[in-house]
Every structure is written in C-alpha cells, then in structure tokens.
XYZ file of C-alpha atoms in Angstrom:
150
model
C -11.280 -23.490 16.120
C -13.085 -20.186 15.586
C -9.801 -18.257 15.555
C -8.357 -20.542 12.879
C -11.522 -20.294 10.794
C -11.441 -16.490 11.088
C -7.831 -16.455 9.906
C -8.729 -18.629 6.923
C -11.505 -16.159 6.036
C -9.003 -13.307 6.331
C -6.862 -14.862 3.626
C -9.660 -14.905 1.079
C -9.273 -16.046 -2.497
C -9.345 -12.398 -3.621
C -6.546 -11.378 -1.229
C -4.415 -14.326 -2.303
C -5.048 -13.528 -5.996
C -3.968 -9.910 -5.466
C -0.875 -11.038 -3.555
C 0.084 -13.372 -6.396
C -0.163 -10.683 -9.087
C 1.460 -7.462 -7.869
C 1.833 -4.890 -10.668
C 4.798 -2.587 -11.192
C 7.371 -4.765 -9.448
C 10.225 -3.506 -11.618
C 12.247 -0.846 -9.847
C 12.722 2.426 -11.752
C 16.136 3.234 -13.242
C 15.980 6.956 -12.472
C 13.301 7.629 -9.860
C 12.551 11.097 -8.554
C 12.297 9.471 -5.127
C 12.843 6.112 -3.452
C 11.509 5.189 -0.021
C 11.898 1.934 1.896
C 9.544 1.151 4.759
C 9.702 -1.740 7.202
C 7.174 -3.027 9.687
C 9.103 -3.677 12.905
C 6.439 -6.075 14.158
C 6.548 -8.593 11.311
C 9.604 -7.581 9.287
C 7.671 -6.867 6.081
C 9.423 -4.374 3.801
C 8.362 -2.340 0.800
C 10.596 -0.185 -1.373
C 8.837 2.299 -3.634
C 10.295 4.257 -6.567
C 8.281 6.928 -8.299
C 8.448 9.762 -10.753
C 6.183 12.800 -10.746
C 5.191 14.877 -13.752
C 2.750 17.776 -13.700
C 1.687 16.945 -10.141
C 0.865 13.303 -10.855
C 2.672 9.996 -10.460
C 4.024 9.238 -13.922
C 5.993 6.066 -13.131
C 5.981 3.656 -10.199
C 8.018 0.638 -9.202
C 8.003 -1.416 -6.035
C 9.824 -4.248 -4.332
C 7.518 -5.999 -1.875
C 8.661 -8.455 0.771
C 5.546 -8.777 2.905
C 2.831 -11.122 4.087
C -0.117 -11.822 1.801
C -2.043 -8.875 3.263
C 0.821 -6.451 2.633
C 1.232 -7.908 -0.843
C -2.490 -7.479 -1.563
C -2.330 -3.841 -0.486
C 0.754 -3.325 -2.684
C -1.110 -4.924 -5.574
C -4.074 -2.551 -5.293
C -1.813 0.490 -4.878
C 0.467 -0.548 -7.736
C -2.497 -0.899 -10.076
C -4.047 2.439 -9.082
C -1.268 4.913 -8.342
C -0.078 6.008 -11.789
C -1.853 9.241 -12.671
C -2.723 10.038 -9.059
C -1.957 13.304 -7.320
C -0.277 13.626 -3.946
C -3.621 14.563 -2.399
C -5.254 11.368 -3.699
C -2.453 9.224 -2.279
C -2.537 10.969 1.102
C -6.340 10.595 1.218
C -6.036 6.876 0.386
C -3.470 6.363 3.145
C -5.581 8.223 5.683
C -8.760 6.366 4.672
C -7.056 2.982 4.804
C -5.713 3.768 8.263
C -9.191 4.872 9.445
C -10.779 1.769 7.898
C -8.350 -0.494 9.773
C -8.249 1.400 13.074
C -11.831 2.575 13.500
C -14.023 0.867 10.907
C -14.134 3.933 8.659
C -15.082 3.799 4.996
C -12.739 2.251 2.467
C -10.594 4.559 0.356
C -12.338 6.032 -2.669
C -11.483 5.276 -6.289
C -8.985 4.584 -7.652
C -7.892 2.960 -4.354
C -11.311 1.482 -3.552
C -9.932 -2.025 -4.123
C -8.374 -1.752 -0.657
C -11.849 -2.575 0.690
C -10.823 -6.234 0.283
C -8.619 -5.754 3.357
C -11.493 -4.800 5.672
C -11.484 -8.277 7.324
C -8.027 -7.414 8.716
C -9.557 -4.832 11.075
C -9.444 -7.329 13.946
C -5.814 -8.283 13.240
C -3.945 -5.221 14.533
C -0.602 -7.009 14.162
C -1.165 -6.983 10.356
C -2.056 -3.283 10.028
C 1.527 -2.030 9.668
C 2.232 -4.413 6.800
C -0.979 -3.383 5.041
C -0.062 0.307 5.379
C 3.538 0.018 4.093
C 3.038 0.727 0.378
C 0.816 3.760 0.862
C 3.042 5.162 3.611
C 6.121 4.728 1.418
C 4.273 6.246 -1.538
C 3.208 9.334 0.429
C 6.774 9.874 1.608
C 8.141 9.347 -1.907
C 5.685 11.857 -3.386
C 6.748 14.416 -0.781
C 10.430 13.781 -1.578
C 9.799 14.033 -5.316
C 7.900 17.307 -4.920
C 10.694 18.716 -2.770
C 13.292 17.676 -5.357
C 11.311 19.348 -8.150
C 11.023 22.561 -6.121
C 14.719 22.666 -5.222
C-alpha cells in the first residue's frame, strides 16, 4: 500500500494542473530549429520548435505526448523559455538532471518551477520523460545558433 500511496503523492494536484495547461503548444510555422526527442523506456515524445534572436529564444512551440510528469516539465519550460539564453537553458537542463539523479538543487529562475518534480527522484523510470523538453530545447538552441552562424 505504501508504494501506491507514494505514487499518488507523486502525481500531486500541482503536477496535474501543470500537465493540463501546457503553454506554447502551437508548432511554429518557420522555426530556426526543430528537435524531436523520445524516451525509449516509456515512449513519451516531445517535439520542440524555436526561434532565436539576439542570443535569446524569441519564439517557442512544442508538441508533447508524455506522461503527466513529462507534461508538467513541458509546462514549466514552455512558460519560462521565451527570452532565455542558451546558457540559461543548458543550466536548467543540467540542474534538473542533478536534482533528479543526485538530489541537487532545483533549477534557478525562470525554471525554478521544476522544483515541483522533486518527488520523482525515486522514480528513475520517469526521469527520461521529465528531461525530454529541456533536452530537446538545448539541442534546438544549438541547431539554431549553428544555422545563424552558417
């Protein structure tokens, strides 16, 4: 019974609210970069489109087909990413990974809302889904920067 109760706690009201209201779910017509990531363990997928201007994300769109935890992460990222630099997005990804893998601190603002996913630390099979949007976003930023330099 304890395992079931822990799982119920994992899917908190806040996580479910984030999952139900993901921002920026309209794909971009002319993105600088598009990246699709898939979690082989659970099959969750996230496709990210973004545009960069003056070193910052100027437009962002995403298509999220993930569990509630992956959706909650996509919700926080989608609400925070516009205006961010590549360094901020990389730092958020690295902090989220450290938070999940080794109990590190949550990402700093504007991605500090990812703290809500701390209860997933003990559910390693959910980590890949949680990481999808930030991993896709980091790759998309790198692609966009390369395209602008070419």
